[in-house]
Amino acid sequence: MSDAPNAVPERIARVAVVGGAGSMGHGIVIACLLGSPDADVRLVARRRESLDHGLELVRSGPFGLDGAVRKGRIDAATRDRALARLKPTLDLAEGVRDAQIVFESVPEIVDRKVDVLREIEASAPRDAVIASGTSSIMIGELGRALAHVDRLVGTHWFYPSNVMPLVEVARADRSAPWATERIVSYLAAIGKKPVVVRDSPGFFMTRFVNLFAAEAMRAVQEGICGIRDVDEMCKTGLGWPMGVFELLDKTASFDAWYHAQEYLHETLGERTRFRRSRARCSRPATAGR
């Protein structure tokens, strides 16, 4: 398109993370702070307690900046410079008003994401790319509520999002090439490994991992092994950094995970086969924390 914004500006100087106080969102904040050392990063949350919690996670959480200093991955001066560029706010409109990229990272509930994306679109510049951090919902579905769906793409991060290199980039039918190119370029620049996939329920990785999760739940239900046994075998047998139940506990509440599976069941049908297994395993799995 002739009036398309510049796909890759000379410099990405302003990034916003809406929902940046959550388990995935705060890691995205850290990834942006450390990967783009000249950019201001806005952490946007709704409530003061959420904002304070997010700031605490960025600084001193399990994968936070203080820990990176202790482990020798960065020095104290780098941490301090990163924190100086972090701009927390409770005002979504203010947080995104001049951003070049806006990462949305709110829970995996269609209506909630749509509402937030509408707010972002109303306040962000027309040439800002909006990246929805969904693991299962089709970008085309989320984009139906937007006036300018061409700038919407999906970014499926993996926990902990500032550590794990992979980011699935979901390109919908109406996602503009310039928007996809800008996101891929930025993610690569901050040290991530973006892989572009076609827009589809669950993309690739969620479908793939959920096969393991479903069988793990069935194995526990049938008394084959316990929750901790499953996690231990995933780590020591498959070389995973964490087990299935540990992963679900850390990346989302089981309520949020349930919503995601309901969506996949509705869109993909019986091939997902999650209904019974999730309903019976949600409580005991949480005990694996």
Short mmCIF file of N, CA and C in Angstrom, two decimals, residues 5-127:
data_model
loop_
_atom_site.label_atom_id
_atom_site.label_comp_id
_atom_site.label_asym_id
_atom_site.label_seq_id
_atom_site.Cartn_x
_atom_site.Cartn_y
_atom_site.Cartn_z
N PRO A 5 2.87 2.87 6.62
CA PRO A 5 3.93 3.40 7.46
C PRO A 5 5.24 2.70 7.17
N ASN A 6 6.31 3.33 7.60
CA ASN A 6 7.63 2.73 7.45
C ASN A 6 7.67 1.44 8.26
N ALA A 7 7.94 0.32 7.62
CA ALA A 7 7.90 -0.97 8.30
C ALA A 7 8.89 -1.01 9.46
N VAL A 8 10.11 -0.61 9.18
CA VAL A 8 11.14 -0.66 10.21
C VAL A 8 11.76 0.71 10.36
N PRO A 9 11.26 1.53 11.28
CA PRO A 9 11.86 2.84 11.49
C PRO A 9 13.33 2.71 11.86
N GLU A 10 14.07 3.78 11.64
CA GLU A 10 15.49 3.74 11.99
C GLU A 10 15.70 3.33 13.44
N ARG A 11 14.80 3.73 14.29
CA ARG A 11 14.97 3.46 15.71
C ARG A 11 13.60 3.27 16.36
N ILE A 12 13.44 2.17 17.09
CA ILE A 12 12.24 1.99 17.91
C ILE A 12 12.55 2.61 19.27
N ALA A 13 11.94 3.74 19.53
CA ALA A 13 12.26 4.51 20.74
C ALA A 13 11.18 4.44 21.81
N ARG A 14 9.98 3.96 21.43
CA ARG A 14 8.87 3.96 22.39
C ARG A 14 8.06 2.68 22.21
N VAL A 15 8.04 1.88 23.27
CA VAL A 15 7.31 0.62 23.29
C VAL A 15 6.39 0.62 24.50
N ALA A 16 5.18 0.12 24.34
CA ALA A 16 4.25 0.00 25.47
C ALA A 16 3.85 -1.46 25.64
N VAL A 17 3.70 -1.88 26.90
CA VAL A 17 3.22 -3.22 27.20
C VAL A 17 1.97 -3.07 28.06
N VAL A 18 0.82 -3.32 27.47
CA VAL A 18 -0.46 -3.20 28.17
C VAL A 18 -0.77 -4.56 28.81
N GLY A 19 -0.89 -4.57 30.13
CA GLY A 19 -0.96 -5.82 30.85
C GLY A 19 0.43 -6.28 31.25
N GLY A 20 1.33 -5.32 31.37
CA GLY A 20 2.73 -5.63 31.64
C GLY A 20 3.03 -6.03 33.06
N ALA A 21 2.00 -6.12 33.91
CA ALA A 21 2.22 -6.51 35.30
C ALA A 21 2.03 -8.00 35.52
N GLY A 22 1.61 -8.74 34.49
CA GLY A 22 1.33 -10.15 34.65
C GLY A 22 2.55 -11.03 34.49
N SER A 23 2.33 -12.35 34.58
CA SER A 23 3.45 -13.29 34.53
C SER A 23 4.17 -13.25 33.19
N MET A 24 3.44 -13.06 32.11
CA MET A 24 4.08 -12.94 30.80
C MET A 24 4.44 -11.49 30.50
N GLY A 25 3.54 -10.58 30.86
CA GLY A 25 3.74 -9.17 30.51
C GLY A 25 4.99 -8.56 31.10
N HIS A 26 5.29 -8.87 32.36
CA HIS A 26 6.47 -8.24 32.96
C HIS A 26 7.75 -8.75 32.31
N GLY A 27 7.73 -10.01 31.83
CA GLY A 27 8.89 -10.53 31.11
C GLY A 27 9.08 -9.85 29.77
N ILE A 28 7.97 -9.50 29.11
CA ILE A 28 8.06 -8.75 27.86
C ILE A 28 8.67 -7.38 28.13
N VAL A 29 8.26 -6.76 29.24
CA VAL A 29 8.85 -5.48 29.63
C VAL A 29 10.36 -5.61 29.78
N ILE A 30 10.81 -6.63 30.49
CA ILE A 30 12.25 -6.83 30.71
C ILE A 30 12.96 -7.07 29.38
N ALA A 31 12.37 -7.91 28.53
CA ALA A 31 12.99 -8.19 27.22
C ALA A 31 13.17 -6.91 26.42
N CYS A 32 12.18 -6.03 26.46
CA CYS A 32 12.27 -4.77 25.71
C CYS A 32 13.29 -3.83 26.34
N LEU A 33 13.33 -3.78 27.66
CA LEU A 33 14.29 -2.90 28.34
C LEU A 33 15.72 -3.30 28.04
N LEU A 34 16.01 -4.59 28.13
CA LEU A 34 17.39 -5.04 27.93
C LEU A 34 17.76 -5.16 26.46
N GLY A 35 16.78 -5.47 25.61
CA GLY A 35 17.07 -5.67 24.20
C GLY A 35 17.14 -4.40 23.38
N SER A 36 16.45 -3.35 23.84
CA SER A 36 16.49 -2.06 23.12
C SER A 36 16.93 -0.99 24.11
N PRO A 37 18.23 -0.88 24.34
CA PRO A 37 18.75 -0.06 25.44
C PRO A 37 18.53 1.44 25.30
N ASP A 38 18.02 1.91 24.18
CA ASP A 38 17.74 3.34 24.02
C ASP A 38 16.25 3.66 24.08
N ALA A 39 15.41 2.63 24.21
CA ALA A 39 13.97 2.85 24.13
C ALA A 39 13.34 3.04 25.50
N ASP A 40 12.34 3.92 25.55
CA ASP A 40 11.48 4.02 26.72
C ASP A 40 10.44 2.91 26.62
N VAL A 41 10.19 2.26 27.75
CA VAL A 41 9.22 1.16 27.79
C VAL A 41 8.15 1.51 28.82
N ARG A 42 6.90 1.55 28.37
CA ARG A 42 5.78 1.89 29.25
C ARG A 42 5.12 0.60 29.74
N LEU A 43 5.00 0.46 31.04
CA LEU A 43 4.28 -0.66 31.64
C LEU A 43 2.91 -0.14 32.03
N VAL A 44 1.86 -0.66 31.39
CA VAL A 44 0.50 -0.17 31.60
C VAL A 44 -0.31 -1.21 32.36
N ALA A 45 -0.88 -0.80 33.48
CA ALA A 45 -1.76 -1.67 34.27
C ALA A 45 -3.00 -0.90 34.67
N ARG A 46 -4.04 -1.62 35.09
CA ARG A 46 -5.31 -0.99 35.43
C ARG A 46 -5.36 -0.51 36.87
N ARG A 47 -4.81 -1.31 37.77
CA ARG A 47 -4.94 -1.02 39.20
C ARG A 47 -3.58 -0.76 39.81
N ARG A 48 -3.57 0.07 40.84
CA ARG A 48 -2.31 0.43 41.50
C ARG A 48 -1.60 -0.80 42.04
N GLU A 49 -2.35 -1.72 42.67
CA GLU A 49 -1.69 -2.90 43.23
C GLU A 49 -1.07 -3.77 42.13
N SER A 50 -1.73 -3.84 40.98
CA SER A 50 -1.17 -4.60 39.86
C SER A 50 0.09 -3.93 39.33
N LEU A 51 0.05 -2.61 39.24
CA LEU A 51 1.22 -1.87 38.75
C LEU A 51 2.41 -2.07 39.68
N ASP A 52 2.16 -1.94 40.98
CA ASP A 52 3.24 -2.12 41.96
C ASP A 52 3.80 -3.54 41.90
N HIS A 53 2.91 -4.51 41.74
CA HIS A 53 3.35 -5.91 41.65
C HIS A 53 4.20 -6.12 40.40
N GLY A 54 3.77 -5.53 39.29
CA GLY A 54 4.53 -5.66 38.06
C GLY A 54 5.92 -5.07 38.17
N LEU A 55 6.01 -3.90 38.79
CA LEU A 55 7.32 -3.26 38.98
C LEU A 55 8.22 -4.11 39.87
N GLU A 56 7.61 -4.73 40.88
CA GLU A 56 8.39 -5.61 41.76
C GLU A 56 8.91 -6.81 40.99
N LEU A 57 8.08 -7.39 40.12
CA LEU A 57 8.51 -8.53 39.32
C LEU A 57 9.64 -8.15 38.36
N VAL A 58 9.52 -6.98 37.74
CA VAL A 58 10.57 -6.53 36.82
C VAL A 58 11.89 -6.40 37.55
N ARG A 59 11.83 -5.86 38.74
CA ARG A 59 13.08 -5.61 39.47
C ARG A 59 13.58 -6.86 40.20
N SER A 60 12.70 -7.49 41.00
CA SER A 60 13.20 -8.53 41.91
C SER A 60 12.45 -9.85 41.81
N GLY A 61 11.66 -10.05 40.75
CA GLY A 61 10.97 -11.32 40.57
C GLY A 61 11.94 -12.44 40.23
N PRO A 62 11.42 -13.67 40.09
CA PRO A 62 12.28 -14.83 39.82
C PRO A 62 13.19 -14.67 38.60
N PHE A 63 12.74 -13.92 37.61
CA PHE A 63 13.55 -13.69 36.40
C PHE A 63 13.80 -12.20 36.19
N GLY A 64 13.80 -11.46 37.30
CA GLY A 64 13.92 -10.01 37.24
C GLY A 64 15.35 -9.51 37.07
N LEU A 65 15.46 -8.19 37.05
CA LEU A 65 16.76 -7.55 36.78
C LEU A 65 17.76 -7.76 37.91
N ASP A 66 17.29 -7.75 39.16
CA ASP A 66 18.23 -7.99 40.26
C ASP A 66 18.87 -9.36 40.15
N GLY A 67 18.06 -10.36 39.81
CA GLY A 67 18.59 -11.71 39.64
C GLY A 67 19.58 -11.79 38.49
N ALA A 68 19.32 -11.05 37.42
CA ALA A 68 20.25 -11.03 36.29
C ALA A 68 21.60 -10.46 36.70
N VAL A 69 21.57 -9.47 37.61
CA VAL A 69 22.83 -8.91 38.12
C VAL A 69 23.56 -9.95 38.97
N ARG A 70 22.82 -10.61 39.86
CA ARG A 70 23.45 -11.62 40.73
C ARG A 70 24.08 -12.75 39.92
N LYS A 71 23.45 -13.12 38.82
CA LYS A 71 23.96 -14.22 38.00
C LYS A 71 25.04 -13.78 37.02
N GLY A 72 25.35 -12.49 37.00
CA GLY A 72 26.40 -11.98 36.13
C GLY A 72 25.98 -11.79 34.69
N ARG A 73 24.68 -11.82 34.41
CA ARG A 73 24.21 -11.65 33.03
C ARG A 73 24.23 -10.19 32.60
N ILE A 74 24.01 -9.30 33.54
CA ILE A 74 24.14 -7.86 33.30
C ILE A 74 24.83 -7.26 34.52
N ASP A 75 25.34 -6.04 34.38
CA ASP A 75 25.92 -5.39 35.55
C ASP A 75 24.90 -4.44 36.17
N ALA A 76 25.22 -3.94 37.35
CA ALA A 76 24.28 -3.09 38.08
C ALA A 76 23.97 -1.81 37.32
N ALA A 77 24.95 -1.29 36.60
CA ALA A 77 24.73 -0.05 35.84
C ALA A 77 23.71 -0.28 34.72
N THR A 78 23.79 -1.43 34.06
CA THR A 78 22.81 -1.76 33.02
C THR A 78 21.41 -1.87 33.60
N ARG A 79 21.31 -2.53 34.76
CA ARG A 79 20.01 -2.62 35.43
C ARG A 79 19.46 -1.24 35.75
N ASP A 80 20.29 -0.39 36.31
CA ASP A 80 19.83 0.94 36.71
C ASP A 80 19.40 1.78 35.51
N ARG A 81 20.14 1.66 34.41
CA ARG A 81 19.75 2.39 33.19
C ARG A 81 18.42 1.87 32.64
N ALA A 82 18.23 0.56 32.73
CA ALA A 82 16.97 -0.02 32.25
C ALA A 82 15.80 0.48 33.09
N LEU A 83 15.96 0.47 34.40
CA LEU A 83 14.88 0.92 35.28
C LEU A 83 14.57 2.40 35.07
N ALA A 84 15.59 3.18 34.72
CA ALA A 84 15.37 4.61 34.47
C ALA A 84 14.52 4.84 33.22
N ARG A 85 14.53 3.88 32.30
CA ARG A 85 13.74 4.01 31.06
C ARG A 85 12.36 3.38 31.17
N LEU A 86 12.07 2.77 32.31
CA LEU A 86 10.77 2.14 32.52
C LEU A 86 9.76 3.18 33.00
N LYS A 87 8.66 3.32 32.28
CA LYS A 87 7.65 4.33 32.59
C LYS A 87 6.34 3.65 32.96
N PRO A 88 6.06 3.47 34.24
CA PRO A 88 4.81 2.82 34.65
C PRO A 88 3.64 3.80 34.62
N THR A 89 2.46 3.31 34.27
CA THR A 89 1.29 4.18 34.24
C THR A 89 0.01 3.38 34.40
N LEU A 90 -0.99 4.02 35.00
CA LEU A 90 -2.34 3.46 35.10
C LEU A 90 -3.24 3.98 33.99
N ASP A 91 -2.72 4.88 33.19
CA ASP A 91 -3.49 5.54 32.13
C ASP A 91 -3.14 4.91 30.78
N LEU A 92 -4.02 4.05 30.28
CA LEU A 92 -3.72 3.35 29.03
C LEU A 92 -3.51 4.33 27.88
N ALA A 93 -4.37 5.31 27.78
CA ALA A 93 -4.26 6.27 26.67
C ALA A 93 -2.92 6.98 26.69
N GLU A 94 -2.48 7.38 27.86
CA GLU A 94 -1.19 8.06 27.99
C GLU A 94 -0.05 7.09 27.67
N GLY A 95 -0.20 5.84 28.10
CA GLY A 95 0.87 4.87 27.91
C GLY A 95 1.14 4.52 26.46
N VAL A 96 0.11 4.59 25.61
CA VAL A 96 0.28 4.16 24.22
C VAL A 96 0.28 5.31 23.22
N ARG A 97 0.12 6.54 23.68
CA ARG A 97 -0.21 7.66 22.78
C ARG A 97 0.85 7.92 21.72
N ASP A 98 2.13 7.66 22.00
CA ASP A 98 3.14 7.88 20.96
C ASP A 98 4.02 6.64 20.76
N ALA A 99 3.48 5.47 21.12
CA ALA A 99 4.24 4.23 20.98
C ALA A 99 4.36 3.82 19.52
N GLN A 100 5.48 3.21 19.19
CA GLN A 100 5.66 2.65 17.84
C GLN A 100 5.22 1.19 17.78
N ILE A 101 5.33 0.52 18.92
CA ILE A 101 4.85 -0.86 19.06
C ILE A 101 4.11 -0.95 20.39
N VAL A 102 2.93 -1.57 20.37
CA VAL A 102 2.18 -1.83 21.60
C VAL A 102 1.97 -3.33 21.72
N PHE A 103 2.51 -3.91 22.78
CA PHE A 103 2.28 -5.32 23.08
C PHE A 103 1.11 -5.41 24.06
N GLU A 104 0.08 -6.15 23.68
CA GLU A 104 -1.06 -6.40 24.58
C GLU A 104 -0.85 -7.75 25.25
N SER A 105 -0.98 -7.79 26.58
CA SER A 105 -0.73 -9.04 27.31
C SER A 105 -1.74 -9.19 28.44
N VAL A 106 -3.02 -9.22 28.09
CA VAL A 106 -4.07 -9.42 29.09
C VAL A 106 -4.56 -10.85 28.98
N PRO A 107 -5.33 -11.35 29.98
CA PRO A 107 -5.73 -12.76 29.99
C PRO A 107 -6.43 -13.23 28.72
N GLU A 108 -6.35 -14.54 28.53
CA GLU A 108 -6.79 -15.19 27.29
C GLU A 108 -8.31 -15.35 27.25
N ILE A 109 -9.01 -14.23 27.25
CA ILE A 109 -10.47 -14.20 27.18
C ILE A 109 -10.84 -13.26 26.04
N VAL A 110 -11.58 -13.76 25.07
CA VAL A 110 -11.81 -13.01 23.83
C VAL A 110 -12.37 -11.63 24.10
N ASP A 111 -13.46 -11.54 24.85
CA ASP A 111 -14.11 -10.24 25.07
C ASP A 111 -13.19 -9.26 25.76
N ARG A 112 -12.41 -9.75 26.71
CA ARG A 112 -11.50 -8.86 27.43
C ARG A 112 -10.41 -8.33 26.50
N LYS A 113 -9.85 -9.21 25.70
CA LYS A 113 -8.82 -8.76 24.76
C LYS A 113 -9.39 -7.76 23.75
N VAL A 114 -10.57 -8.04 23.24
CA VAL A 114 -11.18 -7.14 22.26
C VAL A 114 -11.38 -5.75 22.86
N ASP A 115 -11.87 -5.69 24.09
CA ASP A 115 -12.09 -4.39 24.74
C ASP A 115 -10.78 -3.61 24.86
N VAL A 116 -9.72 -4.30 25.28
CA VAL A 116 -8.43 -3.64 25.46
C VAL A 116 -7.86 -3.20 24.11
N LEU A 117 -7.98 -4.04 23.10
CA LEU A 117 -7.47 -3.69 21.77
C LEU A 117 -8.20 -2.47 21.20
N ARG A 118 -9.48 -2.37 21.45
CA ARG A 118 -10.22 -1.18 21.02
C ARG A 118 -9.67 0.08 21.69
N GLU A 119 -9.40 -0.02 22.99
CA GLU A 119 -8.85 1.13 23.71
C GLU A 119 -7.48 1.51 23.17
N ILE A 120 -6.66 0.50 22.90
CA ILE A 120 -5.33 0.78 22.36
C ILE A 120 -5.45 1.48 21.01
N GLU A 121 -6.30 0.96 20.14
CA GLU A 121 -6.45 1.55 18.81
C GLU A 121 -6.91 3.00 18.89
N ALA A 122 -7.78 3.30 19.86
CA ALA A 122 -8.32 4.65 19.97
C ALA A 122 -7.27 5.67 20.37
N SER A 123 -6.18 5.23 21.01
CA SER A 123 -5.19 6.17 21.55
C SER A 123 -3.82 6.08 20.92
N ALA A 124 -3.48 4.92 20.34
CA ALA A 124 -2.14 4.77 19.75
C ALA A 124 -2.08 5.46 18.40
N PRO A 125 -0.88 5.89 17.97
CA PRO A 125 -0.74 6.49 16.64
C PRO A 125 -1.19 5.52 15.54
N ARG A 126 -1.64 6.06 14.44
CA ARG A 126 -2.11 5.20 13.34
C ARG A 126 -1.03 4.27 12.83
N ASP A 127 0.23 4.70 12.91
CA ASP A 127 1.30 3.86 12.38
C ASP A 127 1.94 2.97 13.44
#
